CSV table of C-alpha atoms and ligand atoms in Angstrom, one decimal:
chain,number,residue,atom,x,y,z
A,275,UNK,CA,13.5,-8.0,21.0
A,276,UNK,CA,13.1,-4.3,21.9
A,277,UNK,CA,10.1,-3.5,24.1
A,278,UNK,CA,9.1,-0.6,21.8
A,279,UNK,CA,8.4,-3.0,18.9
A,280,UNK,CA,4.7,-3.2,17.9
A,281,UNK,CA,2.8,-6.2,16.6
A,282,UNK,CA,0.2,-4.8,14.2
A,283,UNK,CA,-2.1,-5.1,11.3
A,284,UNK,CA,-2.7,-3.1,8.2
A,285,UNK,CA,-5.7,-2.1,6.1
A,286,UNK,CA,-6.6,0.6,3.6
A,287,UNK,CA,-9.7,2.9,3.7
A,288,UNK,CA,-10.8,2.2,0.1
A,289,UNK,CA,-10.8,-1.6,0.8
A,290,UNK,CA,-12.8,-1.6,4.0
A,291,UNK,CA,-14.9,1.5,4.6
A,292,UNK,CA,-17.6,1.4,2.0
A,293,UNK,CA,-20.0,4.3,2.4
A,294,UNK,CA,-18.5,5.7,-0.8
A,295,UNK,CA,-21.1,8.5,-1.2
A,296,UNK,CA,-22.1,9.0,2.4
A,297,UNK,CA,-21.7,12.1,4.7
A,298,UNK,CA,-20.3,14.2,2.0
A,299,UNK,CA,-17.6,11.9,0.7
A,300,UNK,CA,-16.7,12.4,-3.0
A,301,UNK,CA,-16.1,9.6,-5.5
A,302,UNK,CA,-12.6,8.4,-5.3
A,303,UNK,CA,-10.3,6.5,-7.7
A,304,UNK,CA,-11.1,2.9,-6.6
A,305,UNK,CA,-14.8,3.5,-6.6
A,306,UNK,CA,-14.9,3.1,-10.3
A,307,UNK,CA,-13.0,-0.2,-10.4
A,308,UNK,CA,-15.1,-3.3,-11.0
A,309,UNK,CA,-14.9,-6.8,-9.6
A,310,UNK,CA,-12.4,-8.8,-11.7
A,311,UNK,CA,-12.8,-12.5,-11.5
A,312,UNK,CA,-10.5,-13.4,-14.3
A,313,UNK,CA,-7.5,-15.3,-12.8
A,314,UNK,CA,-5.2,-13.7,-15.4
A,315,UNK,CA,-4.1,-10.3,-14.1
A,316,UNK,CA,-3.4,-9.3,-17.7
A,317,UNK,CA,-7.2,-9.3,-18.3
A,318,UNK,CA,-8.0,-6.8,-15.6
A,319,UNK,CA,-10.1,-4.0,-17.2
A,320,UNK,CA,-8.2,-0.7,-16.7
A,321,UNK,CA,-10.0,2.6,-16.2
A,322,UNK,CA,-7.9,4.9,-18.4
A,323,UNK,CA,-10.2,7.5,-19.9
A,324,UNK,CA,-12.6,10.2,-18.7
A,325,UNK,CA,-15.3,8.4,-20.7
A,326,UNK,CA,-14.7,5.1,-18.7
A,327,UNK,CA,-15.0,7.0,-15.4
A,328,UNK,CA,-18.2,8.7,-16.5
A,329,UNK,CA,-19.7,5.4,-17.6
A,330,UNK,CA,-18.7,3.7,-14.3
A,331,UNK,CA,-20.4,6.5,-12.3
A,332,UNK,CA,-23.6,6.0,-14.3
A,333,UNK,CA,-23.4,2.2,-14.4
A,334,UNK,CA,-26.2,0.4,-12.5
A,335,UNK,CA,-25.5,-3.1,-13.9
A,336,UNK,CA,-22.1,-4.0,-12.5
A,337,UNK,CA,-20.8,-4.4,-9.0
A,338,UNK,CA,-18.1,-2.1,-7.7
A,339,UNK,CA,-16.9,-3.8,-4.5
A,340,UNK,CA,-14.9,-0.9,-3.0
A,341,UNK,CA,-18.0,1.2,-2.9
A,342,UNK,CA,-19.3,-1.0,-0.1
A,343,UNK,CA,-16.1,-2.6,1.3
A,344,UNK,CA,-16.8,-4.5,4.5
A,345,UNK,CA,-19.0,-1.5,5.7
A,346,UNK,CA,-16.3,-0.6,8.2
A,347,UNK,CA,-17.6,3.0,8.1
A,348,UNK,CA,-20.6,1.7,10.1
A,349,UNK,CA,-19.0,-1.2,11.9
A,350,UNK,CA,-15.6,0.3,13.0
A,351,UNK,CA,-16.4,0.3,16.7
A,352,UNK,CA,-17.2,-3.4,16.9
A,353,UNK,CA,-14.4,-4.3,14.5
A,354,UNK,CA,-11.8,-2.3,16.4
A,355,UNK,CA,-13.0,-3.9,19.7
A,356,UNK,CA,-12.3,-7.3,18.0
A,357,UNK,CA,-8.8,-6.0,17.2
A,358,UNK,CA,-8.6,-5.1,20.8
A,359,UNK,CA,-9.4,-8.7,21.8
A,360,UNK,CA,-6.7,-9.8,19.5
A,361,UNK,CA,-4.2,-7.6,21.5
A,362,UNK,CA,-3.2,-5.7,18.3
A,363,UNK,CA,-0.6,-3.1,19.2
A,364,UNK,CA,-0.7,-1.0,16.0
A,365,UNK,CA,-3.1,-0.5,13.1
A,366,UNK,CA,-1.9,1.0,9.8
A,367,UNK,CA,-4.9,2.5,7.9
A,368,UNK,CA,-5.5,5.3,5.4
A,369,UNK,CA,-7.5,8.4,5.6
A,370,UNK,CA,-9.4,8.8,2.3
A,371,UNK,CA,-8.7,12.1,0.7
A,372,UNK,CA,-12.1,12.3,-0.9
A,373,UNK,CA,-13.8,11.9,2.5
A,374,UNK,CA,-12.0,15.1,3.7
A,375,UNK,CA,-11.9,17.1,0.5
A,376,UNK,CA,-14.6,15.5,-1.7
A,377,UNK,CA,-13.4,17.1,-5.0
A,378,UNK,CA,-9.9,17.9,-3.8
A,379,UNK,CA,-10.3,21.6,-4.5
A,380,UNK,CA,-12.6,22.8,-1.7
A,381,UNK,CA,-11.2,25.5,0.7
A,382,UNK,CA,-12.7,23.9,3.8
A,383,UNK,CA,-12.5,20.2,4.8
A,384,UNK,CA,-15.6,18.1,5.2
A,385,UNK,CA,-16.3,18.0,8.9
A,386,UNK,CA,-18.2,14.7,8.8
A,387,UNK,CA,-15.2,13.0,7.2
A,388,UNK,CA,-12.9,14.4,9.9
A,389,UNK,CA,-15.3,13.2,12.6
A,390,UNK,CA,-15.2,9.7,11.3
A,391,UNK,CA,-11.5,9.4,11.5
A,392,UNK,CA,-11.4,11.2,14.9
A,393,UNK,CA,-13.9,8.7,16.3
A,394,UNK,CA,-12.0,5.8,14.7
A,395,UNK,CA,-8.7,7.0,16.3
A,396,UNK,CA,-10.4,7.4,19.6
A,397,UNK,CA,-11.6,3.8,19.4
A,398,UNK,CA,-8.1,2.6,18.5
A,399,UNK,CA,-6.7,4.4,21.5
A,400,UNK,CA,-9.4,3.0,23.8
A,401,UNK,CA,-8.2,-0.5,22.7
A,402,UNK,CA,-4.5,0.4,23.2
A,403,UNK,CA,-3.8,0.3,19.5
A,404,UNK,CA,-1.2,2.7,18.0
A,405,UNK,CA,-2.6,4.3,14.8
A,406,UNK,CA,-0.2,4.5,11.9
A,407,UNK,CA,-1.7,6.6,9.1
A,408,UNK,CA,-1.2,6.2,5.4
A,409,UNK,CA,-2.1,9.6,3.8
A,410,UNK,CA,-2.6,8.2,0.4
A,411,UNK,CA,-3.3,4.5,-0.3
A,412,UNK,CA,-4.5,4.4,-3.9
A,413,UNK,CA,-6.9,7.2,-3.1
A,414,UNK,CA,-7.6,10.5,-4.8
A,415,UNK,CA,-10.8,12.5,-5.5
A,416,UNK,CA,-12.0,11.5,-9.0
A,417,UNK,CA,-12.4,15.1,-9.9
A,418,UNK,CA,-8.6,15.6,-9.7
A,419,UNK,CA,-8.2,12.6,-12.0
A,420,UNK,CA,-10.5,14.2,-14.5
A,421,UNK,CA,-9.3,17.8,-14.1
A,422,UNK,CA,-5.6,17.4,-13.7
A,423,UNK,CA,-4.8,13.8,-14.9
A,424,UNK,CA,-3.9,13.0,-11.3
A,425,UNK,CA,-0.3,13.4,-10.2
A,426,UNK,CA,0.9,14.4,-13.7
A,427,UNK,CA,0.0,18.0,-12.8
A,428,UNK,CA,2.1,20.0,-10.3
A,429,UNK,CA,-1.1,21.6,-9.0
A,430,UNK,CA,-2.0,18.2,-7.4
A,431,UNK,CA,1.0,18.7,-5.0
A,432,UNK,CA,-0.6,21.9,-3.4
A,433,UNK,CA,-4.0,20.3,-3.1
A,434,UNK,CA,-2.5,17.2,-1.5
A,435,UNK,CA,-0.5,19.3,1.0
A,436,UNK,CA,-3.7,21.1,2.0
A,437,UNK,CA,-5.2,17.7,2.7
A,438,UNK,CA,-2.0,16.5,4.6
A,439,UNK,CA,-1.8,19.7,6.6
A,440,UNK,CA,-5.5,19.4,7.6
A,441,UNK,CA,-5.0,15.9,8.9
A,442,UNK,CA,-1.7,16.5,10.6
A,443,UNK,CA,-3.3,19.5,12.5
A,444,UNK,CA,-6.3,17.5,13.5
A,445,UNK,CA,-4.7,14.2,14.5
A,446,UNK,CA,-1.0,14.7,15.3
A,447,UNK,CA,-1.6,14.7,19.0
A,448,UNK,CA,-2.7,11.0,18.7
A,449,UNK,CA,-0.8,9.9,15.6
A,450,UNK,CA,3.0,9.7,15.6
A,451,UNK,CA,3.7,7.7,12.5
A,452,UNK,CA,2.6,8.9,9.0
A,453,UNK,CA,3.3,7.1,5.7
A,454,UNK,CA,2.9,9.5,2.8
A,455,UNK,CA,2.1,7.2,-0.1
A,456,UNK,CA,1.3,3.5,-0.1
A,457,UNK,CA,4.0,1.7,-2.1
A,458,UNK,CA,5.1,4.7,-4.1
A,459,UNK,CA,6.8,2.3,-6.6
A,460,UNK,CA,3.3,0.9,-7.6
A,461,UNK,CA,3.5,3.6,-10.4
A,462,UNK,CA,4.4,1.0,-13.0
A,463,UNK,CA,2.2,-1.9,-12.0
A,464,UNK,CA,-0.9,0.2,-11.6
A,465,UNK,CA,-0.6,3.8,-12.8
A,466,UNK,CA,-4.3,4.6,-12.4
A,467,UNK,CA,-4.4,3.6,-8.7
A,468,UNK,CA,-1.0,4.9,-7.9
A,469,UNK,CA,-0.8,8.1,-9.9
A,470,UNK,CA,-4.4,8.8,-10.9
A,471,UNK,CA,-3.2,9.0,-14.5
A,472,UNK,CA,-5.6,8.3,-17.4
A,473,UNK,CA,-3.2,6.7,-19.9
A,474,UNK,CA,-5.9,6.3,-22.5
A,475,UNK,CA,-5.9,10.1,-22.8
A,476,UNK,CA,-2.1,10.3,-23.3
A,477,UNK,CA,-0.2,9.7,-26.5
A,478,UNK,CA,1.5,6.4,-26.2
A,479,UNK,CA,5.0,7.7,-26.8
A,480,UNK,CA,4.7,10.0,-23.8
A,481,UNK,CA,3.5,7.5,-21.3
A,482,UNK,CA,6.7,6.6,-19.6
A,483,UNK,CA,7.8,10.3,-19.3
A,484,UNK,CA,4.3,11.1,-17.9
A,485,UNK,CA,4.7,8.4,-15.3
A,486,UNK,CA,8.0,9.8,-14.2
A,487,UNK,CA,6.6,13.3,-14.2
A,488,UNK,CA,3.8,12.1,-11.8
A,489,UNK,CA,6.3,10.1,-9.7
A,490,UNK,CA,8.5,13.2,-9.4
A,491,UNK,CA,5.5,15.1,-8.1
A,492,UNK,CA,4.8,12.4,-5.5
A,493,UNK,CA,8.4,12.5,-4.4
A,494,UNK,CA,8.3,16.2,-4.0
A,495,UNK,CA,5.0,15.9,-2.2
A,496,UNK,CA,6.6,13.3,0.2
A,497,UNK,CA,9.4,15.8,1.0
A,498,UNK,CA,7.0,18.7,1.4
A,499,UNK,CA,4.8,16.6,3.7
A,500,UNK,CA,7.7,16.1,6.0
A,501,UNK,CA,8.3,19.9,6.1
A,502,UNK,CA,4.6,20.7,6.7
A,503,UNK,CA,4.4,18.0,9.5
A,504,UNK,CA,7.5,19.3,11.3
A,505,UNK,CA,6.2,22.9,11.2
A,506,UNK,CA,3.1,21.6,13.0
A,507,UNK,CA,4.7,19.2,15.5
A,508,UNK,CA,8.3,18.1,15.7
A,509,UNK,CA,7.3,14.7,17.1
A,510,UNK,CA,5.5,13.6,14.0
A,511,UNK,CA,7.5,10.9,12.1
A,512,UNK,CA,7.0,10.9,8.4
A,513,UNK,CA,7.9,7.9,6.3
A,514,UNK,CA,8.1,6.8,2.7
A,515,UNK,CA,6.9,3.4,1.6
A,516,UNK,CA,7.9,0.9,-1.1
A,517,UNK,CA,6.7,-2.5,-2.1
A,518,UNK,CA,9.7,-4.7,-1.8
A,519,UNK,CA,10.3,-6.4,-5.2
A,520,UNK,CA,13.3,-8.5,-4.3
A,521,UNK,CA,14.5,-10.4,-7.3
A,522,UNK,CA,17.0,-13.2,-7.8
A,523,UNK,CA,19.1,-13.3,-10.9
A,524,UNK,CA,18.1,-16.1,-13.4
A,525,UNK,CA,21.6,-17.6,-13.1
A,526,UNK,CA,25.2,-16.7,-12.4
A,527,UNK,CA,26.0,-15.2,-15.8
A,528,UNK,CA,27.4,-11.6,-15.2
A,529,UNK,CA,24.8,-10.2,-17.6
A,530,UNK,CA,22.0,-11.7,-15.6
A,531,UNK,CA,23.6,-10.2,-12.5
A,532,UNK,CA,23.6,-6.8,-14.3
A,533,UNK,CA,19.9,-7.3,-15.2
A,534,UNK,CA,19.3,-8.0,-11.5
A,535,UNK,CA,21.1,-4.9,-10.5
A,536,UNK,CA,18.9,-2.9,-12.9
A,537,UNK,CA,15.8,-4.6,-11.6
A,538,UNK,CA,16.7,-3.7,-8.0
A,539,UNK,CA,17.5,-0.1,-8.9
A,540,UNK,CA,14.0,0.3,-10.3
A,541,UNK,CA,12.8,0.0,-6.6
A,542,UNK,CA,15.9,1.6,-5.0
A,543,UNK,CA,15.3,4.7,-7.1
A,544,UNK,CA,12.2,5.5,-5.0
A,545,UNK,CA,13.7,4.8,-1.6
A,546,UNK,CA,17.1,6.5,-2.6
A,547,UNK,CA,15.3,9.7,-3.4
A,548,UNK,CA,13.1,9.7,-0.3
A,549,UNK,CA,15.9,8.7,2.1
A,550,UNK,CA,19.0,10.2,0.5
A,551,UNK,CA,17.2,13.2,-1.0
A,552,UNK,CA,18.9,13.1,-4.5
A,553,UNK,CA,18.1,11.5,-7.8
A,554,UNK,CA,20.7,8.8,-8.2
A,555,UNK,CA,23.1,8.7,-11.2
A,556,UNK,CA,21.6,5.4,-12.5
A,557,UNK,CA,18.2,7.0,-13.0
A,558,UNK,CA,19.6,10.1,-14.7
A,559,UNK,CA,21.4,7.8,-17.1
A,560,UNK,CA,18.2,5.8,-17.7
A,561,UNK,CA,16.4,9.1,-18.5
A,562,UNK,CA,19.1,10.1,-20.9
A,563,UNK,CA,19.3,6.7,-22.6
A,564,UNK,CA,15.5,6.5,-23.0
A,565,UNK,CA,14.9,10.2,-23.9
A,566,UNK,CA,12.7,10.7,-20.8
A,567,UNK,CA,12.2,14.3,-20.0
A,568,UNK,CA,10.4,15.7,-16.9
A,569,UNK,CA,9.7,19.2,-15.8
A,570,UNK,CA,11.3,20.3,-12.5
A,571,UNK,CA,11.6,23.6,-10.6
A,572,UNK,CA,15.0,24.9,-9.5
A,573,UNK,CA,13.9,24.6,-5.9
A,574,UNK,CA,13.1,20.9,-6.2
A,575,UNK,CA,16.7,19.8,-5.5
A,576,UNK,CA,16.7,21.6,-2.2
A,577,UNK,CA,13.2,20.4,-1.3
A,578,UNK,CA,14.3,16.8,-1.7
A,579,UNK,CA,17.7,17.3,0.0
A,580,UNK,CA,16.3,19.1,3.1
A,581,UNK,CA,13.3,16.9,3.8
A,582,UNK,CA,14.3,13.3,3.8
A,583,UNK,CA,12.0,10.7,5.5
A,584,UNK,CA,12.3,9.7,9.1
A,585,UNK,CA,11.7,6.0,8.5
A,586,UNK,CA,11.1,3.6,5.6
A,587,UNK,CA,8.0,1.4,5.4
A,588,UNK,CA,7.9,-1.6,3.1
A,589,UNK,CA,5.3,-4.2,2.2
A,590,UNK,CA,6.6,-7.7,1.6
A,591,UNK,CA,4.6,-10.5,-0.1
A,592,UNK,CA,6.7,-12.3,-2.6
A,593,UNK,CA,9.9,-12.3,-4.6
A,594,UNK,CA,10.6,-12.7,-8.3
A,595,UNK,CA,13.3,-13.7,-10.8
A,596,UNK,CA,14.9,-10.8,-12.8
A,597,UNK,CA,15.8,-11.1,-16.4
A,598,UNK,CA,18.5,-9.4,-18.4
A,599,UNK,CA,16.4,-9.6,-21.5
A,600,UNK,CA,13.1,-7.7,-21.4
A,601,UNK,CA,11.2,-10.0,-23.8
A,602,UNK,CA,10.1,-12.4,-21.1
A,603,UNK,CA,6.4,-12.5,-20.6
A,604,UNK,CA,5.0,-12.1,-17.1
A,605,UNK,CA,4.4,-15.6,-15.9
A,606,UNK,CA,3.1,-15.3,-12.4
A,607,UNK,CA,0.1,-13.7,-10.8
A,608,UNK,CA,1.8,-11.3,-8.4
A,609,UNK,CA,0.7,-7.7,-9.0
A,610,UNK,CA,4.3,-6.5,-9.1
A,611,UNK,CA,5.9,-9.4,-11.0
A,612,UNK,CA,7.4,-9.0,-14.4
A,613,UNK,CA,9.5,-12.1,-14.1
A,614,UNK,CA,9.3,-15.8,-14.4
A,615,UNK,CA,8.4,-18.6,-12.0
A,616,UNK,CA,10.9,-19.5,-9.3
A,617,UNK,CA,10.9,-23.4,-9.2
A,618,UNK,CA,12.3,-23.3,-5.6
A,619,UNK,CA,9.3,-21.6,-4.1
A,620,UNK,CA,5.7,-22.6,-3.3
A,621,UNK,CA,3.0,-20.4,-4.7
A,622,UNK,CA,-0.2,-19.0,-3.2
A,623,UNK,CA,-3.5,-19.8,-4.9
A,624,UNK,CA,-3.1,-16.6,-6.8
A,625,UNK,CA,0.4,-17.5,-8.0
A,626,UNK,CA,2.4,-15.3,-5.7
A,627,UNK,CA,5.8,-16.9,-4.8
A,628,UNK,CA,6.1,-17.6,-1.0
A,629,UNK,CA,9.6,-16.7,0.2
A,630,UNK,CA,10.0,-16.1,4.0
A,631,UNK,CA,13.9,-16.0,3.7
A,632,UNK,CA,13.5,-13.2,1.2
A,633,UNK,CA,12.0,-11.1,4.0
A,634,UNK,CA,15.2,-11.3,6.0
A,635,UNK,CA,17.2,-10.4,3.0
A,636,UNK,CA,15.0,-7.4,2.1
A,637,UNK,CA,15.1,-6.1,5.7
A,638,UNK,CA,18.9,-6.3,5.9
A,639,UNK,CA,19.2,-4.8,2.4
A,640,UNK,CA,17.2,-1.7,3.2
A,641,UNK,CA,18.3,-1.2,6.7
A,642,UNK,CA,22.0,-1.4,5.9
A,643,UNK,CA,21.6,0.7,2.7
A,644,UNK,CA,20.0,3.6,4.7
A,645,UNK,CA,20.4,2.9,8.4
A,646,UNK,CA,17.0,4.4,9.3
A,647,UNK,CA,14.3,2.5,11.1
A,648,UNK,CA,11.9,0.3,9.1
A,649,UNK,CA,8.2,-0.4,9.4
A,650,UNK,CA,6.8,-3.6,7.8
A,651,UNK,CA,3.7,-2.1,6.4
A,652,UNK,CA,2.2,-5.2,4.9
A,653,UNK,CA,2.8,-9.0,4.8
A,654,UNK,CA,0.2,-11.7,4.4
A,655,UNK,CA,-1.4,-14.5,2.4
A,656,UNK,CA,-4.5,-14.1,0.1
A,657,UNK,CA,-6.3,-17.4,0.2
A,658,UNK,CA,-9.8,-19.0,-0.1
A,659,UNK,CA,-11.2,-19.8,3.3
A,660,UNK,CA,-14.1,-22.2,4.2
A,661,UNK,CA,-16.5,-21.2,6.9
A,662,UNK,CA,-17.7,-24.4,8.5
A,663,UNK,CA,-19.9,-24.4,11.6
A,664,UNK,CA,-18.7,-21.0,12.5
A,665,UNK,CA,-15.0,-21.9,12.2
A,666,UNK,CA,-12.3,-21.3,9.8
A,667,UNK,CA,-9.3,-23.6,10.0
A,668,UNK,CA,-6.7,-21.5,8.1
A,669,UNK,CA,-3.5,-23.4,9.0
A,670,UNK,CA,-2.0,-22.2,5.6
A,671,UNK,CA,-2.2,-18.6,6.8
A,672,UNK,CA,-0.7,-19.4,10.1
A,673,UNK,CA,2.1,-21.3,8.3
A,674,UNK,CA,2.8,-18.3,6.0
A,675,UNK,CA,2.8,-15.7,8.9
A,676,UNK,CA,4.8,-17.9,11.2
A,677,UNK,CA,7.6,-18.5,8.6
A,678,UNK,CA,7.8,-14.8,7.9
A,679,UNK,CA,7.8,-13.8,11.5
A,680,UNK,CA,10.7,-16.2,12.1
A,681,UNK,CA,12.7,-14.4,9.5
A,682,UNK,CA,11.7,-11.0,10.9
A,683,UNK,CA,13.1,-12.2,14.3
A,684,UNK,CA,16.3,-13.3,12.5
A,685,UNK,CA,16.6,-9.8,10.9
A,686,UNK,CA,16.3,-8.2,14.3
A,687,UNK,CA,19.1,-10.5,15.5
A,688,UNK,CA,21.1,-9.2,12.5
A,689,UNK,CA,20.7,-5.7,14.0
A,690,UNK,CA,17.9,-4.4,11.8
A,691,UNK,CA,15.8,-1.8,13.6
A,692,UNK,CA,12.1,-2.4,13.0
A,693,UNK,CA,9.4,-0.2,14.6
A,694,UNK,CA,6.5,-2.5,13.9
A,695,UNK,CA,5.2,-5.4,11.9
A,696,UNK,CA,1.8,-4.9,10.3
A,697,UNK,CA,0.4,-8.1,8.8
A,698,UNK,CA,-2.1,-7.7,6.0
A,699,UNK,CA,-4.8,-7.7,7.1
A,700,UNK,CA,-6.3,-8.4,10.6
A,701,UNK,CA,-9.8,-8.5,9.1
A,702,UNK,CA,-11.0,-9.7,5.6
A,703,UNK,CA,-11.2,-6.8,3.1
A,704,UNK,CA,-11.8,-6.3,-0.6
A,705,UNK,CA,-8.7,-7.2,-2.6
A,706,UNK,CA,-6.9,-4.3,-4.1
A,707,UNK,CA,-5.8,-6.0,-7.4
A,708,UNK,CA,-8.9,-8.0,-8.2
A,709,UNK,CA,-11.6,-6.4,-6.0
A,710,UNK,CA,-12.5,-10.0,-4.9
A,711,UNK,CA,-13.7,-10.7,-1.3
A,712,UNK,CA,-12.8,-14.3,-1.8
A,713,UNK,CA,-9.1,-13.5,-1.9
A,714,UNK,CA,-9.0,-13.3,1.9
A,715,UNK,CA,-6.1,-12.1,4.0
A,716,UNK,CA,-7.8,-11.7,7.4
A,717,UNK,CA,-7.5,-13.2,10.8
A,718,UNK,CA,-11.2,-12.3,11.2
A,719,UNK,CA,-13.6,-13.7,8.6
A,720,UNK,CA,-16.2,-11.3,7.1
A,721,UNK,CA,-19.2,-13.1,5.7
A,722,UNK,CA,-19.6,-11.2,2.4
A,723,UNK,CA,-19.0,-12.8,-1.0
A,724,UNK,CA,-17.5,-11.3,-4.2
A,725,UNK,CA,-20.9,-9.8,-5.1
A,726,UNK,CA,-21.5,-8.1,-1.7
A,727,UNK,CA,-24.0,-10.8,-0.6
A,728,UNK,CA,-23.8,-12.4,2.9
A,729,UNK,CA,-24.7,-11.8,6.5
A,730,UNK,CA,-21.6,-9.5,7.1
A,731,UNK,CA,-21.1,-11.4,10.4
A,732,UNK,CA,-17.5,-11.5,11.7
A,733,UNK,CA,-15.9,-14.9,12.8
A,734,UNK,CA,-12.5,-15.3,14.4
A,735,UNK,CA,-10.3,-17.7,12.3
A,736,UNK,CA,-7.8,-20.1,13.8
A,737,UNK,CA,-5.1,-17.6,12.8
A,738,UNK,CA,-6.7,-15.0,15.1
A,739,UNK,CA,-6.0,-17.1,18.2
A,740,UNK,CA,-2.6,-18.0,16.9
A,741,UNK,CA,-1.6,-14.3,16.3
A,742,UNK,CA,-3.0,-13.3,19.7
A,743,UNK,CA,-0.5,-15.8,21.3
A,744,UNK,CA,2.3,-14.4,19.2
A,745,UNK,CA,1.5,-10.9,20.4
A,746,UNK,CA,1.0,-11.7,24.1
A,747,UNK,CA,4.2,-13.8,24.1
A,748,UNK,CA,6.0,-11.0,22.3
A,749,UNK,CA,7.0,-13.4,19.5
A,750,UNK,CA,8.1,-16.2,21.8
A,751,UNK,CA,5.3,-18.6,20.9
A,752,UNK,CA,5.0,-19.0,17.2
B,983,BG6,C1,-0.4,-4.3,-1.6
B,983,BG6,C2,-1.4,-3.2,-1.5
B,983,BG6,O1,0.5,-4.1,-2.6
B,983,BG6,O2,-1.0,-5.6,-1.8
B,983,BG6,C3,-2.7,-3.6,-0.8
B,983,BG6,O3,-0.9,-2.1,-0.8
B,983,BG6,C4,-3.2,-4.9,-1.3
B,983,BG6,O4,-3.7,-2.5,-1.0
B,983,BG6,C5,-2.1,-5.9,-1.1
B,983,BG6,O5,-4.4,-5.3,-0.8
B,983,BG6,C6,-2.5,-7.3,-1.6
B,983,BG6,O6,-2.9,-7.3,-2.9
B,983,BG6,P1,-4.3,-7.8,-3.4
B,983,BG6,O7,-4.3,-7.4,-4.9
B,983,BG6,O8,-4.2,-9.3,-3.2
B,983,BG6,O9,-5.3,-7.2,-2.6
């Protein structure tokens, strides 16, 4: 293994920080999302109108877990020193846009917001942890959602670039790796979180075109971020990120293989544009066939071509089965899954198919498609943990991570260049999809329940000690 490889962990501001209205922070997208305990992801209540946002902001009866997170805003020093004990080499985290520009439209940044991230990065450096920053992880000032329908408006690009330029200028001397959008292909599974679009306000027949319009703006913003970054400091590395949605065909029938190709193209579209700098022919055909029209500027073609990303980040949790026919009803619990259950794979308690070999396939697929370095931005197991006498015996999490790291090491032997592996997540945080605390991913247990009750105390799980050994032995001891 190359010495420069980093063993890391990954979190997102909106899932850990809390302090949603403290020190000048404005309300952000995820602050209006309620706890959802229904095991069926289809029943998750979607915020899709201005009225629903306004109701949520006035609502004193329901619990909004991301407003309080794990209170990391106040506990970051102690938490980061625990990550130092772990020996963590990199931490991927996000800078919340609404902490820096509370409404998105201010001319000057919020100094207290900048101070928080400056201190946090200082604490990481003190513990020898390399910061990897996600500029936008399902985060956007709510005002921009209401005023511009999120990323649907081209105006959002300029406001975002102002934010990006501010944080590049402030932090580039300490932060080398920047990921522009978390999983830019989340646009279809969660258009509110990913695009800030209020679909309840749009005419139904325009929804798909509107999503692609917003996606186009994010792809242009990704390219322009790279340009802005390099103008500030040539050493900054700017990456794009996708959630890997590897699918196997249902069977060997050619039409199922074709369905599989189309399924894979629905993710490749995002990485092809970010890495190759052009809209591929298959998406142009899809637009034509489905009467999808988006507004572009003449300069967009060059913007994309001249500013391709330096690396590709991907998250990897599960795989799925593709279907030629689209009338199949989603049968699994995975946030990104549109397919059916793979009988060959075990499932997590939330129904996500566990497929370590798929990780090796995905890493090889992306690396040899683009030949640029990869970052594994997320990989982990959401599970229910039991705290007993101050201990958590989470052998299931160790098993999951071990099996995936084995395949990562195989991919490295295959020649795949990987900058870092960032497991999700070194500490328990609020779930993105369901806002539950009980869906725990951490190596460190945080004593808070789904309703925000508990001592908030931190406990090292068995997986903490296991990963510490993996890191200190540089992957030799699994
Ligand atoms: C990823 C997201 O897709 O999945 C994270 O980037 C999220 O924000 C992770 O937490 C796990 O999903 P969930 O819904 O179990 O939290």
